[in-house]
GROMACS .gro file of C-alpha atoms in nm:
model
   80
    1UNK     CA    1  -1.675   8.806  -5.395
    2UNK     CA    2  -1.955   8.638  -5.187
    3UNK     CA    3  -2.305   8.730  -5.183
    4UNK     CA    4  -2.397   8.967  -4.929
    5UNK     CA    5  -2.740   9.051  -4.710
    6UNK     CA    6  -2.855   9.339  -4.522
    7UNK     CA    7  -3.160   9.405  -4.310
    8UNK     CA    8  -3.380   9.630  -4.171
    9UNK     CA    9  -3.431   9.880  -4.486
   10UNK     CA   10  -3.712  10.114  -4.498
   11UNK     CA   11  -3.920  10.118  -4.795
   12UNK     CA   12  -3.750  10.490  -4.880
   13UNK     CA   13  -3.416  10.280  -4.844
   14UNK     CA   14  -3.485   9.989  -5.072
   15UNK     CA   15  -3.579  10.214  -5.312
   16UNK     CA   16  -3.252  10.448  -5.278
   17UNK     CA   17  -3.065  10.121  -5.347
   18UNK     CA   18  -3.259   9.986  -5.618
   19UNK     CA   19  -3.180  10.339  -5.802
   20UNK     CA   20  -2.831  10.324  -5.753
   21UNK     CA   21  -2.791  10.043  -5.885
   22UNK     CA   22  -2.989  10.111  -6.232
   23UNK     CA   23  -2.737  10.439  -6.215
   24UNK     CA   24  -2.441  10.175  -6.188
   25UNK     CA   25  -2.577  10.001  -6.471
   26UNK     CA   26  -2.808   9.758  -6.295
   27UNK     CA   27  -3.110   9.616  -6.602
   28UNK     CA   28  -3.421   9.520  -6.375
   29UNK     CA   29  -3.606   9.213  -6.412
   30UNK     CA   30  -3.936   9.255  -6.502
   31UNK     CA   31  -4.079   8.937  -6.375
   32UNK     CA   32  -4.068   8.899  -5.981
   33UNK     CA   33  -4.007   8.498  -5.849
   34UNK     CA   34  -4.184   8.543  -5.512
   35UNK     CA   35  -4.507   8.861  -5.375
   36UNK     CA   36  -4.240   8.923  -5.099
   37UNK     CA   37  -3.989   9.084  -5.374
   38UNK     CA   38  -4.013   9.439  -5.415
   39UNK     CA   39  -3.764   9.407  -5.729
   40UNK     CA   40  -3.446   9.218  -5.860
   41UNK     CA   41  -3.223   9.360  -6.106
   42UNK     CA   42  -2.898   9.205  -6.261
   43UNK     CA   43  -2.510   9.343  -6.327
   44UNK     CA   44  -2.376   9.086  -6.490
   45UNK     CA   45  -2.396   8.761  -6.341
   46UNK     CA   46  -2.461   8.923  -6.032
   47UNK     CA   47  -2.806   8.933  -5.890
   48UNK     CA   48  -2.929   9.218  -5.619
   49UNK     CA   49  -3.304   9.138  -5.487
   50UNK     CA   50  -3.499   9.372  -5.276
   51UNK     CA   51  -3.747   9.218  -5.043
   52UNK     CA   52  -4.068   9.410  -4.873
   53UNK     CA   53  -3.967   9.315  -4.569
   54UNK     CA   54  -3.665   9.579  -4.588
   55UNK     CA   55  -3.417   9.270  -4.709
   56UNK     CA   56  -3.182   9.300  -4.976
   57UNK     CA   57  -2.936   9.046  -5.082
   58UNK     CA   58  -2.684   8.988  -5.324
   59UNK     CA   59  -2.553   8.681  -5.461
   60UNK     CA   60  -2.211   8.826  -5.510
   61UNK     CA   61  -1.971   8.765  -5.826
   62UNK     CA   62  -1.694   8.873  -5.973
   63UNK     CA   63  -1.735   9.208  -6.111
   64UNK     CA   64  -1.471   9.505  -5.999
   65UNK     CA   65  -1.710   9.714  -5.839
   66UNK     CA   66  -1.851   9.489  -5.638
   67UNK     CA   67  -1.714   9.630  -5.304
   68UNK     CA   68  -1.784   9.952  -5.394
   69UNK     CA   69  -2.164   9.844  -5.451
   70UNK     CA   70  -2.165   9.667  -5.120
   71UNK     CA   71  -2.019   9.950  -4.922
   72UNK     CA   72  -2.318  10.183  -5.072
   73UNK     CA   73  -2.572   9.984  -5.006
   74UNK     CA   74  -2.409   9.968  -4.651
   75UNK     CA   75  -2.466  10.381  -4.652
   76UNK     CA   76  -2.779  10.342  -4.775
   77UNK     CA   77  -2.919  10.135  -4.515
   78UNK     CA   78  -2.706  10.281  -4.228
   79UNK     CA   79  -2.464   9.927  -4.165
   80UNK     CA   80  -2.114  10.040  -4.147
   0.00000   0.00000   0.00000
Protein backbone atom coordinates (compact mmCIF):
# COMPACT_ATOMS: atom_id res chain seq x y z
CA UNK A 1 0.00 0.00 0.00
CA UNK A 2 1.46 3.54 -0.55
CA UNK A 3 2.52 5.86 2.02
CA UNK A 4 0.00 8.17 3.12
CA UNK A 5 -0.04 12.03 4.66
CA UNK A 6 -2.47 13.98 6.53
CA UNK A 7 -2.53 17.53 7.76
CA UNK A 8 -3.74 19.87 9.97
CA UNK A 9 -3.59 17.72 13.41
CA UNK A 10 -3.77 19.35 16.67
CA UNK A 11 -1.22 18.56 19.14
CA UNK A 12 -4.20 16.52 21.22
CA UNK A 13 -4.57 14.69 17.73
CA UNK A 14 -1.02 13.69 17.01
CA UNK A 15 -0.87 12.40 20.18
CA UNK A 16 -4.28 10.26 19.90
CA UNK A 17 -2.57 8.74 16.83
CA UNK A 18 0.74 8.17 18.12
CA UNK A 19 -1.14 6.02 20.99
CA UNK A 20 -3.01 4.03 18.75
CA UNK A 21 -0.56 3.00 17.10
CA UNK A 22 1.75 1.73 20.18
CA UNK A 23 -1.86 -0.08 21.06
CA UNK A 24 -1.61 -1.68 17.43
CA UNK A 25 1.74 -2.71 18.16
CA UNK A 26 3.65 0.31 16.94
CA UNK A 27 7.73 0.20 18.91
CA UNK A 28 8.74 4.03 18.96
CA UNK A 29 11.98 5.24 17.95
CA UNK A 30 13.78 6.78 20.45
CA UNK A 31 16.04 8.91 18.42
CA UNK A 32 14.19 11.76 16.38
CA UNK A 33 15.99 12.62 12.61
CA UNK A 34 14.79 16.26 12.44
CA UNK A 35 13.45 19.20 15.90
CA UNK A 36 10.26 19.39 13.68
CA UNK A 37 9.34 15.55 14.64
CA UNK A 38 7.20 15.15 17.49
CA UNK A 39 7.84 11.19 17.24
CA UNK A 40 8.27 8.22 14.71
CA UNK A 41 7.48 4.80 15.56
CA UNK A 42 7.77 1.59 13.34
CA UNK A 43 5.24 -1.62 12.47
CA UNK A 44 7.23 -3.53 10.60
CA UNK A 45 8.81 -2.05 7.75
CA UNK A 46 6.38 0.53 7.92
CA UNK A 47 7.27 3.90 9.28
CA UNK A 48 4.47 6.50 10.83
CA UNK A 49 6.18 10.06 11.74
CA UNK A 50 4.41 12.75 13.57
CA UNK A 51 5.49 16.25 12.83
CA UNK A 52 4.84 19.52 15.23
CA UNK A 53 3.42 21.14 12.68
CA UNK A 54 0.19 18.77 12.99
CA UNK A 55 1.76 16.44 9.94
CA UNK A 56 1.79 12.86 10.01
CA UNK A 57 2.90 10.62 7.30
CA UNK A 58 3.33 7.19 6.56
CA UNK A 59 5.54 5.53 4.23
CA UNK A 60 3.10 2.75 3.60
CA UNK A 61 4.00 -1.15 3.21
CA UNK A 62 2.65 -4.17 3.09
CA UNK A 63 1.23 -5.16 6.30
CA UNK A 64 -2.72 -6.34 6.48
CA UNK A 65 -3.84 -3.71 8.60
CA UNK A 66 -2.62 -1.11 6.90
CA UNK A 67 -6.02 0.32 5.71
CA UNK A 68 -7.45 -0.11 8.79
CA UNK A 69 -4.52 2.11 10.35
CA UNK A 70 -5.02 4.68 7.66
CA UNK A 71 -8.74 4.94 8.02
CA UNK A 72 -8.11 5.68 11.98
CA UNK A 73 -5.82 8.03 11.67
CA UNK A 74 -8.37 9.55 9.12
CA UNK A 75 -10.96 9.62 12.38
CA UNK A 76 -8.50 10.85 14.37
CA UNK A 77 -7.73 13.86 12.53
CA UNK A 78 -11.30 14.43 11.16
CA UNK A 79 -10.35 13.52 7.03
CA UNK A 80 -12.95 11.21 5.83
Amino acid sequence: MKGKTWKGASPDALEQVRRLLLRRGAVEDKDLKSPHEAWRVRIEGCVFTGYRSGTIYANGGDIPELPFLYKSISDVVGEN
